[in-house]
XYZ file of C-alpha atoms in Angstrom:
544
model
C -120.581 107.042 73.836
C -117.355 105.039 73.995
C -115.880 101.600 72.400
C -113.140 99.637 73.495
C -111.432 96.896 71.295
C -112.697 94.446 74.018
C -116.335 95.634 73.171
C -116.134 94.704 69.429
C -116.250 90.311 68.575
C -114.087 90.785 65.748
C -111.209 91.595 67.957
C -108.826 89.000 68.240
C -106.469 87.627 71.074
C -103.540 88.884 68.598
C -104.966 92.080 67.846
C -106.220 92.799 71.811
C -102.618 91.868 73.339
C -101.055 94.284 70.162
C -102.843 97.042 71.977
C -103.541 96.639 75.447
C -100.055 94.019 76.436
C -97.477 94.386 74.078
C -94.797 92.868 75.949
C -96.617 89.421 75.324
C -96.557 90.434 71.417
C -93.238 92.362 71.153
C -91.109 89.447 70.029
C -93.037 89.530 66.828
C -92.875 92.856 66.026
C -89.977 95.839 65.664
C -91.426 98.227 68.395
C -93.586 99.338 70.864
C -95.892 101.701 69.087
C -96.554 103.251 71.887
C -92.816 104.327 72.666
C -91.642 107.322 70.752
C -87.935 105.683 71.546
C -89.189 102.692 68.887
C -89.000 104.921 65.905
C -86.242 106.737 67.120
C -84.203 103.389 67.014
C -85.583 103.018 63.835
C -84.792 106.040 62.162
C -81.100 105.453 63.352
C -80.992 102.303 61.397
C -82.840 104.083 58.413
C -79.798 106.618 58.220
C -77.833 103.522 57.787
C -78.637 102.507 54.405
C -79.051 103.900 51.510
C -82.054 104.742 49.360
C -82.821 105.318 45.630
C -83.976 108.593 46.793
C -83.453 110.830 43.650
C -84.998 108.654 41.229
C -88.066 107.042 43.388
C -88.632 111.072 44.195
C -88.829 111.418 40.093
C -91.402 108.986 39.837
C -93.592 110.072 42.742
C -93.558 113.299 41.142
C -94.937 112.078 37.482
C -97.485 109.982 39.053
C -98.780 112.294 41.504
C -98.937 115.094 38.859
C -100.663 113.094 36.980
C -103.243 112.923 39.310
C -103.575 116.576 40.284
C -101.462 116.506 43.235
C -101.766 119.357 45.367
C -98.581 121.722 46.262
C -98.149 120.238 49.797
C -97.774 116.992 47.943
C -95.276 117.577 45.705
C -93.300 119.110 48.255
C -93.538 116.344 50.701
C -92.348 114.159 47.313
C -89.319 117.414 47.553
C -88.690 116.404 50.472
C -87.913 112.819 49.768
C -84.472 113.620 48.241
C -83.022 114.583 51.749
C -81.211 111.701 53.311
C -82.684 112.217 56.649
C -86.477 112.284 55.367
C -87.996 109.028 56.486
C -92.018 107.546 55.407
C -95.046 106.660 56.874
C -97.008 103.668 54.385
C -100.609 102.192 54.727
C -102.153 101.151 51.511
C -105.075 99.597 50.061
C -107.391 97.553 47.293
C -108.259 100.016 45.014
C -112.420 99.603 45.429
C -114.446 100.991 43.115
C -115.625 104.702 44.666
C -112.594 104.788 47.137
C -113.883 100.979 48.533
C -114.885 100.919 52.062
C -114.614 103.702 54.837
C -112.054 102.427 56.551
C -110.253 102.903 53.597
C -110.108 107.250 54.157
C -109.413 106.653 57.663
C -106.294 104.563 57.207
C -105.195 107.590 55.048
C -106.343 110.370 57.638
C -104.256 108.281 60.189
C -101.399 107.713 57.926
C -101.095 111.383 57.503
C -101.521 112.501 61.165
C -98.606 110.426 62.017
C -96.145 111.389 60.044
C -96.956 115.001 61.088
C -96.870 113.718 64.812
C -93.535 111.751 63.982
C -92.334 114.866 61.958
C -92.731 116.872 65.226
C -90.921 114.717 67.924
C -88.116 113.549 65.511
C -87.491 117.146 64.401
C -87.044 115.552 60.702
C -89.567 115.154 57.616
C -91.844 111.903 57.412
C -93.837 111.664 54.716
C -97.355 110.071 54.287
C -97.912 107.673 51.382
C -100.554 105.323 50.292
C -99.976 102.046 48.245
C -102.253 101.763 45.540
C -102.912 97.941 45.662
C -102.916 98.191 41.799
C -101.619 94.715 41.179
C -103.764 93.031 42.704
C -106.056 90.797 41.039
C -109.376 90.148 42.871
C -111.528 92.231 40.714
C -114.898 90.785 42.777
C -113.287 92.174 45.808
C -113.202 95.848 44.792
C -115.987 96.204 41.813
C -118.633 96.696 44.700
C -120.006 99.611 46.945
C -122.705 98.649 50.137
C -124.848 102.221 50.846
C -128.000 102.586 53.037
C -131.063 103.408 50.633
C -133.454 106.443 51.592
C -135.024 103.526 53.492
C -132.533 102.615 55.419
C -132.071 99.490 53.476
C -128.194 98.017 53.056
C -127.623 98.134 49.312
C -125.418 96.417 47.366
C -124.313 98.235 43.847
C -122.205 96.162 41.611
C -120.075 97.625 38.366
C -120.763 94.614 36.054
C -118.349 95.371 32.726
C -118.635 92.799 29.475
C -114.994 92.008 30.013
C -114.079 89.404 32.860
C -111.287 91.434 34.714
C -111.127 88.679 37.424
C -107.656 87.374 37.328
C -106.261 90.534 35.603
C -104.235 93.241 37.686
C -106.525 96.061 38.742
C -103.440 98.341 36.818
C -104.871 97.207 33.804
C -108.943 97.558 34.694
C -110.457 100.109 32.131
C -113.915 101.664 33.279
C -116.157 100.534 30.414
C -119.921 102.042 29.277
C -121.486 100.170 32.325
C -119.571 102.554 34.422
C -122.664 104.657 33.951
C -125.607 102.453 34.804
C -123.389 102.034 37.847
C -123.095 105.697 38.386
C -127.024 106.418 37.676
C -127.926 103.174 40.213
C -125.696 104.841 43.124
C -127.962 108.171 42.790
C -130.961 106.077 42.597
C -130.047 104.887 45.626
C -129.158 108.008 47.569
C -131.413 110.738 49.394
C -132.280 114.068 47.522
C -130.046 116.004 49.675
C -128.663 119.582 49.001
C -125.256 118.262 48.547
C -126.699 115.737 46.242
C -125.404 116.898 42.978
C -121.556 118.327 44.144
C -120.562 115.292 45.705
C -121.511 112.741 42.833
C -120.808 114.921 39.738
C -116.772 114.570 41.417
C -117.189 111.246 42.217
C -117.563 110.706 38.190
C -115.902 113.324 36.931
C -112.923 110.712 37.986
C -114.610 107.221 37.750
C -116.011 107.768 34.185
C -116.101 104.936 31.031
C -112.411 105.089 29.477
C -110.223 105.640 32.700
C -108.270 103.291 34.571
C -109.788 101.804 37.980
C -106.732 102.040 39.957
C -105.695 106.014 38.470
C -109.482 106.327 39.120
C -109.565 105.486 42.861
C -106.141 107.455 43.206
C -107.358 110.951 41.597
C -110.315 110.251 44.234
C -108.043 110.048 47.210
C -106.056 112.704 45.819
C -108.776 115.222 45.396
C -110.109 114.386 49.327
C -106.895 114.038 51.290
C -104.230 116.096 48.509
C -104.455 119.103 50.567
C -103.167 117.275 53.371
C -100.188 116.259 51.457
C -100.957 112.710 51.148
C -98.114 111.023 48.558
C -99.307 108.173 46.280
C -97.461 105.157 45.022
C -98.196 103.331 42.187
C -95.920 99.960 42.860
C -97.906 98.882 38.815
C -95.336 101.652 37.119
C -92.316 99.725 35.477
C -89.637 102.112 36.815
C -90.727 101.323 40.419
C -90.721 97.111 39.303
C -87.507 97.945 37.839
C -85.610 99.410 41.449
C -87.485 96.384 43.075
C -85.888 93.304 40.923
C -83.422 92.639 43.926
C -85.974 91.569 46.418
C -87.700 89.651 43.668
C -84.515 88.176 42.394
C -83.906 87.371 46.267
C -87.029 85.884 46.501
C -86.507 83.430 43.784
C -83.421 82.753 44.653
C -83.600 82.090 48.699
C -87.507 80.705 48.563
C -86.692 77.402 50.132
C -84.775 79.361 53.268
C -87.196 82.085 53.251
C -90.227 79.343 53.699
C -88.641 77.544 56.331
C -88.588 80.945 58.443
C -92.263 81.925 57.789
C -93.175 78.376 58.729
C -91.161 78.609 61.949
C -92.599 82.224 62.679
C -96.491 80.753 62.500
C -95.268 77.841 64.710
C -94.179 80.671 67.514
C -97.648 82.220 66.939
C -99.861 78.688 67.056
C -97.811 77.971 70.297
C -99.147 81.465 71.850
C -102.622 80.865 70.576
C -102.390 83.026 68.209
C -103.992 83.170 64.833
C -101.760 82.898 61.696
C -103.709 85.404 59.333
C -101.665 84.653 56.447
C -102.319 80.910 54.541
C -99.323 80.455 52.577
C -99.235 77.444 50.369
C -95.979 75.253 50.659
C -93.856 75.177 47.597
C -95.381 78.160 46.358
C -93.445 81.541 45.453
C -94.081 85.097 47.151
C -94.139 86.496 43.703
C -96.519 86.607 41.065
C -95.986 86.592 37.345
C -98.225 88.404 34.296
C -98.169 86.557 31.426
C -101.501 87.521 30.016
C -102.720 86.864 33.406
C -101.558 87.557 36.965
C -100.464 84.039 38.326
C -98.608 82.420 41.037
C -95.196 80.374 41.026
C -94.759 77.038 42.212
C -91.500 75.348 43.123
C -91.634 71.998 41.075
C -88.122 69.804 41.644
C -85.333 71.798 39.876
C -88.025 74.415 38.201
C -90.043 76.818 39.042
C -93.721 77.026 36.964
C -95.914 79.611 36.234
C -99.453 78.056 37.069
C -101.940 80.277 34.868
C -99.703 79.121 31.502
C -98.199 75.833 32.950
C -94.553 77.066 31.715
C -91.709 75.607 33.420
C -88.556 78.122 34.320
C -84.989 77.168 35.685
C -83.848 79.567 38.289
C -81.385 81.055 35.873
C -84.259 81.482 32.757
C -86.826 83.311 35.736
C -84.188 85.735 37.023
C -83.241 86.264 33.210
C -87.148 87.148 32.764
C -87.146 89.075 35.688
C -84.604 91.367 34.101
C -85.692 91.541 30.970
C -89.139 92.839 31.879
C -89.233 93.405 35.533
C -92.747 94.611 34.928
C -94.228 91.236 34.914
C -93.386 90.415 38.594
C -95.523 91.457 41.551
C -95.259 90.713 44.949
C -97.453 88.565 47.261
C -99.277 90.077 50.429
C -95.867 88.738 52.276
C -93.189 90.255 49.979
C -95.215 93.458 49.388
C -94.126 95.130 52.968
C -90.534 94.124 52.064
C -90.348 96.046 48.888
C -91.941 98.529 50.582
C -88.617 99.002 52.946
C -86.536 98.199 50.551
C -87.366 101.292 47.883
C -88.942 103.596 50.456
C -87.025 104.567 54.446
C -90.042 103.612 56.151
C -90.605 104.509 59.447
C -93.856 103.239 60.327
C -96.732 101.465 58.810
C -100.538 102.095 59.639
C -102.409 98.790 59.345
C -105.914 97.177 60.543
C -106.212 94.312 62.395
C -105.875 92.061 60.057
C -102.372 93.636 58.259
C -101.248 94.005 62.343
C -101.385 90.454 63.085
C -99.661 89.387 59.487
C -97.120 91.290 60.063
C -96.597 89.560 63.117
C -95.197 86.349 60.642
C -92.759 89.032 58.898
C -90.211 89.974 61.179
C -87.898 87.349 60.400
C -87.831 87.446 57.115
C -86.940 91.144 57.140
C -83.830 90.142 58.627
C -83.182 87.319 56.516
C -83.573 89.731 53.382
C -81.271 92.300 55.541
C -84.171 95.026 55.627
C -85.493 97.297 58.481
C -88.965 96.064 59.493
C -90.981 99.546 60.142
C -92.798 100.364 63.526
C -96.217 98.711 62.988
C -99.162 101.094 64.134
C -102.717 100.772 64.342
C -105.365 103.003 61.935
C -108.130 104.749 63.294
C -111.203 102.540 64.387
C -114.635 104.715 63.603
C -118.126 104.868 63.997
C -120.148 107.245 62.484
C -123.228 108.236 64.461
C -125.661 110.401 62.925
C -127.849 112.097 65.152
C -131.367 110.218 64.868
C -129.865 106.927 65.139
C -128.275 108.855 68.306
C -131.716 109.405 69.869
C -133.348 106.949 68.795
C -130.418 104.608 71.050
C -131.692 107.608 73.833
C -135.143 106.578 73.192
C -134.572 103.238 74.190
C -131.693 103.603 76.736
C -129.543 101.480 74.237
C -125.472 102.252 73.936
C -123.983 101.353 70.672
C -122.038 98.466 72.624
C -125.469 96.989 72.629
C -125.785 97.045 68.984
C -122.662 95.526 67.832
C -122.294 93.141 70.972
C -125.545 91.466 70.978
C -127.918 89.670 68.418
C -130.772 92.753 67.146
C -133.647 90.404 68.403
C -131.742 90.221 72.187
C -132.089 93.888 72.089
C -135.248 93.844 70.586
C -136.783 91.195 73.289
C -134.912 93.463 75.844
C -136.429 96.994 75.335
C -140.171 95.529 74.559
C -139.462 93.573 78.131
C -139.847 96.829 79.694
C -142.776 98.431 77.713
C -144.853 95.040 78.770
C -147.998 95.283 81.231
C -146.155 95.413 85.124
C -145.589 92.038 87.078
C -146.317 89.913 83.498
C -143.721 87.155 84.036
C -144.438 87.497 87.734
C -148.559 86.805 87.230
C -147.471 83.972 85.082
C -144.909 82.574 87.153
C -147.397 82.708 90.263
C -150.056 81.243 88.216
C -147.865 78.246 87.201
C -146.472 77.550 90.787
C -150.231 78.156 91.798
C -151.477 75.552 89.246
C -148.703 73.115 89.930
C -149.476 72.990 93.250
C -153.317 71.942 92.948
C -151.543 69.081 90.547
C -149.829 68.288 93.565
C -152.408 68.372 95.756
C -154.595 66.443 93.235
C -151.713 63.787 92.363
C -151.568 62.904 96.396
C -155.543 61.643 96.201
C -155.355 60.125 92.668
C -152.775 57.653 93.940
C -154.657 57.047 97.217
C -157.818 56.091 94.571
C -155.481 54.305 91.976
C -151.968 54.108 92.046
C -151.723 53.126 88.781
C -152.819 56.634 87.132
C -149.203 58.495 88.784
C -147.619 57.993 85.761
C -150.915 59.403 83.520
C -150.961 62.158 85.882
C -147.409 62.790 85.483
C -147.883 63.248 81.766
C -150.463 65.826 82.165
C -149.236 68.043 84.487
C -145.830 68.399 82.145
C -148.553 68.880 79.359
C -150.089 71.420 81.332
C -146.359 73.087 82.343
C -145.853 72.774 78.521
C -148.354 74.708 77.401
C -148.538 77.715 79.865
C -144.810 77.851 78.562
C -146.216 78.129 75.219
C -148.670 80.826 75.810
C -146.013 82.966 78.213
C -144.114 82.667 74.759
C -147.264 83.429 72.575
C -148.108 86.369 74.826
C -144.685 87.773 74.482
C -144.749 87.478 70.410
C -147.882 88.635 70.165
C -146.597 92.194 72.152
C -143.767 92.474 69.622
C -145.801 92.239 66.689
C -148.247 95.119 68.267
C -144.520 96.783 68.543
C -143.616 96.720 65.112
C -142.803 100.309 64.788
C -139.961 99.255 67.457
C -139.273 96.718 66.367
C -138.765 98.101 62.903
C -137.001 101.211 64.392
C -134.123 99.354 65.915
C -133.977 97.201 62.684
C -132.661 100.133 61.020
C -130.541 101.167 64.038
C -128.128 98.159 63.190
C -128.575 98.441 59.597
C -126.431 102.098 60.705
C -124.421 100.605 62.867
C -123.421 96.900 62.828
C -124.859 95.881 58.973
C -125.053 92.835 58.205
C -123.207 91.757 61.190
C -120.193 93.878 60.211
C -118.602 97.073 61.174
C -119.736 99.781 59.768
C -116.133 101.118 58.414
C -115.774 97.411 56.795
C -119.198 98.115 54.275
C -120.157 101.422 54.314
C -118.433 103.918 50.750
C -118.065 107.582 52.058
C -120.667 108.102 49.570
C -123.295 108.046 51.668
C -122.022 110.063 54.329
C -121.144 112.797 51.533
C -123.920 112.916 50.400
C -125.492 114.079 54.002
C -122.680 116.204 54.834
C -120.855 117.167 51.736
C -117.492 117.558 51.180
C -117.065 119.387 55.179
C -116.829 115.921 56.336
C -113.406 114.955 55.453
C -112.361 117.940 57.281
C -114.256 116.881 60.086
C -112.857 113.427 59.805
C -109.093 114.615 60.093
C -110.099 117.293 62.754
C -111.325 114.566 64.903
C -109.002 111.467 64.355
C -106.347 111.777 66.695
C -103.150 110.156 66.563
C -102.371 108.950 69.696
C -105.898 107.392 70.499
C -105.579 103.695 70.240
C -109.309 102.365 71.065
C -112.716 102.747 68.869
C -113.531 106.215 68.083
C -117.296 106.920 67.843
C -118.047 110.381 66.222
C -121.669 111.851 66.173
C -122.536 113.686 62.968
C -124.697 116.411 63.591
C -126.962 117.835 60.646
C -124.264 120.493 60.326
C -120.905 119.693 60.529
C-alpha cells in the first residue's frame, strides 16, 4: 500500500510545493533538498566561520555521559573538534515516554542523513537532537494516547501536585504520581511476551525523583545511542553562556529584526501561503526565567518582563543577560538561529509544520550574519499491523480510504455492496412506477375538479417523501444487522487515522513495543530510507 502527501488533508499548499515544486518555494528557503550541490554550497560557507568547537565538544561529552551514551556517540561528539565536521539537527518537546511517534522517526531520519551526507561529502556530519528542555507547555508533553486491548484510543495523563505549567520542562521533577502513571500505562496494554522488558526500561528512566527532560533523553539515548545519535541540552548554562551574542543581538536589533519577519509573512500571504508562526508585535524572540519562564515586550524606551511586570532599559537587560545568561531562552524563531550559531549545521530535519516556519527565517539569518541550514523533510510513517492489514483486504479498503474519507462514508460504502442485488434499483423503479400512476391520476382529478391540483400536489411530494424515508430506514436498519462491520472498521481508524489524526501525531512507541519489543527500532531504521520523500507505510508482521 502506498501514500502520497497529496493523499493526506493535513498537507498544506506550503508543505506540497516544498516537496513536489520547489522552484515555486526556493526563494524562502537555502536549498533544494533534493540537490546534493545545496549542502555542498553550504558546507563551503560552514568552513568559513568559525565555531566554538572545543568547548561545545566538552559539553556534549558531560551531558551525553551522563546519559549513558554509547561509544559511537561519544565519538561522533570526537569528531566535533575537527574543523571540517559539519551537523545534522531535528529536535523536539520532551513528552512524557519519548511523546509521540513521530518523535523516533525524526531521530531515525536525522541520523540516516548525516550518514548519507557523511558519504557524498567525504567529511563527518553528525546527528543531534535538541532537547526542547526550555520549553514551558507542560500540558503539551505530560500526556501519552495508546490503543487499549480493545482497541480503544486512551488517553494517560501524569497529573503531579505541583503546577509545572509555565515552568521550563529543565526544571520538571518526576514526582510519586509518576507511578500511578506508570501502573495505568500497563493497565492499559496487552499481556504480551514482551510485556515486562519493554516497560520495566521505560521506568527504570522515567521514575519519581528524575528530571523530565534527562528522563526523555536517557530514553532516546538507550533506543537510538547505538546509532550514534548526539544530544543537546540548550537548558545547560555553559551552552546559554556561548549563546549570549544572538540573545544580546536580539535585544538589541528587535525593532529591525521584526520589520523583516513581518515583510517575510507578507511574501508568503501574497503566494497563498500559510504563515505558521503568530508572532505578536512588540514582543521579544527571547524569553526570560525569573521564577517563571516569560516573554519580553518592547514598551517605549524599555523592555518588560510580563510574568513579574519589571521594566528593563536595553543597557540593564544586556547587563542581566551577562550576568546570568542562564535565564534567557529563545523563542521558536530564535531557537534555529542559535542553533547555527553554536553548532556548523548542515541540514535540519523538520515536519511540516517546522518546514513551512522556517520558510519566515531566511532573512533573518542573514540579518544576524548566520548560515541558514538545508531544510529537509523527516520520515512520514504508518504503521500497519497485520490484522488491520486484512481486515482493509476483507473489505477491499486501501488505507487512503481511511485517512481520506469520513469512517461512516466507508462504512455506508462497503455495507452498499453486501445489500440484497438491484435494492436502490427496485426502489428507484418503484418510485418512478408510483409517480407515474400520480400522474396518471393527477390528469383525471383536474378534469373532475381543478381545484384539488394543488392538494394533489402536496400528496404526491408526501408520498416521494416518505419512500425517501423508508429507502433511508431500510439502509439503517442493514447497518445495524452489520454491526460486527461496522464495529470492525471502527477500530480500523482507531489504528490508523485516530481521532481524525495521523497516527505518528498520537500514538507513544509504547504500544508498538509492547507487540514487537525492542526489534522494532531496528526495524524502524532498517526501513526508513533517506532519500524517500512521500508517506512511508510499513506492515508489522507478528515477527519482526
Amino acid at each position: 500500500m502506498k501514500l502520497t502527501y497529496r493523499d493526506l488533508k493535513e498537507t498544506t499548499n506550503l508543505f506540497r510545493d516544498f516537496i513536489y515544486n520547489f522552484e515555486k518555494v526556493d526563494t524562502f528557503y537555502a536549498g533544494n533538498f533534493r540537490k546534493i550541490e545545496s549542502f555542498e554550497k553550504c558546507r563551503a560557507d560552514l568552513t568559513k566561520r568559525k565555531y566554538f568547537r572545543n568547548e561545545i565538544a566538552s559539553i556534549l561529552e558531560r551531558q551525553n555521559s551522563e546519559l549513558g551514551a554509547s561509544v559511537q556517540t561519544l565519538k561522533n561528539i570526537s569528531y566535533l573538534k575537527d574543523n571540517h565536521a559539519s551537523v545534522v539537527f531535528t529536535g523536539q518537546q520532551v513528552g512524557i515516554l519519548g511523546g509521540p511517534l513521530f518523535t523516533i522517526y525524526k531521530a531515525i531520519s536525522d541520523i540516516k542523513l548525516a550518514g548519507w551526507l557523511s558519504e557524498k561529502l567525504k567529511t563527518k556530519v553528525i546527528p543531534l537532537f535538541w532537547l526542547a528542555a526550555d520549553d514551558h507547555d507542560f500540558l503539551e508533553v505530560n500526556h501519552i494516547y495508546l490503543l487499549n486491548p480493545q482497541s480503544q484510543v486512551t488517553k494517560i495523563e501524569y497529573k503531579p501536585r505541583t503546577d509545572w505549567q509555565g515552568k521550563p520542562m529543565a526544571k520538571v521533577i518526576l514526582e510519586e504520581s509518576i507511578n500511578s502513571f506508570s501502573k495505568a500505562v500497563g493497565e492499559n496494554l496487552a499481556e504480551t511476551k514482551y510485556k515486562n522488558e519493554v516497560l520495566d526500561k521505560l521506568f527504570q528512566f522515567y521514575q519519581e525523583g528524575q528530571f523530565l527532560s534527562l528522563a526523555f533523553a536517557r530514553w532516546l539515548t538507550f533506543l537510538l545511542g547505538k546509532y550514534g545519535l548526539v544530544i543537546v541540552n540548550p537548558a545547560d548554562k555553559d551552552l546559554k553562556k556561548l549563546a549570549a551574542p544572538i540573545f544580546e543581538q536580539e535585544i538589541e536589533q528587535n525593532g529591525r529584526l521584526e520589520n523583516i519577519f513581518r515583510e517575510t509573512n507578507l511574501k508568503l500571504e501574497q503566494r497563498d501561503y500559510h504563515q505558521q508562526i503568530k508572532k505578536k508585535e512588540n514582543y521579544l524572540n527571547i524569553f526570560v526565567d525569573n521564577g517563571q519562564r516569560s516573554t519580553v515586550r518592547k514598551e517605549k524606551d524599555f523592555f518588560v518582563v510580563e510574568a513579574t511586570q519589571e521594566k528593563f532599559t536595553s543597557q540593564q537587560l544586556r547587563g542581566l543577560l551577562n550576568q546570568k545568561p542562564n535565564l534567557f531562552s529563545p523563542n521558536v524563531i530564535l531557537r534555529p538561529m542559535i542553533q547555527s550559531y553554536l553548532f556548523p549545521t548542515l541540514a535540519y530535519v523538520g515536519g511540516p509544520s517546522e518546514v513551512a516556519y522556517f520558510a519566515q527565517l531566511k532573512e533573518l539569518y542573514k540579518a544576524l550574519e548566520i548560515n541558514m541550514p538545508v531544510i529537509y523533510p523527516r520520515a512520514t510513517v504508518a504503521l500497519l499491523e497485520r490484522k488491520t492489514l486484512e481486515m482493509l483486504e476483507r473489505y477491499s479498503l486501501d488505507i487512503r480510504d481511511i485517512l481520506t474519507q469520513d469512517i461512516e462514508s466507508v462504512i455506508n460504502q462497503v455495507l452498499e455492496k453486501t445489500l440484497p442485488p438491484n435494492w436502490e434499483e427496485n426502489f428507484t423503479k418503484t418510485q418512478a412506477e408510483i409517480k407515474s400512476k400520480f400522474e396518471d391520476l393527477e390528469s383525471e382529478v383536474a378534469k373532475l375538479e381543478p381545484t384539488l391540483k394543488e392538494t394533489f400536489a402536496t400528496t404526491k411530494g408526501k408520498v416521494d417523501f416518505e419512500l425517501n424515508k423508508l429507502k433511508e430506514k431500510y439502509f439503517q436498519a442493514h447497518k445495524r444487522k452489520n454491526k460486527i462491520v461496522r464495529e470492525q472498521l471502527y477500530k480500523v481508524k482507531n489504528h490508523l487515522y485516530p481521532e481524525n489524526d495521523l497516527q505518528e501525531r498520537k500514538f507513544n512507541l509504547v504500544y508498538y513495543l509492547n507487540k514487537y519489543g525492542f526489534d522494532l527500532i531496528d526495524f524502524l531504521f532498517q526501513s526508513i530510507e533517506v532519500d524517500d520523500f512521500e508517506p512511508k507505510v510499513l506492515i508489522l508482521e507478528e515477527e519482526l
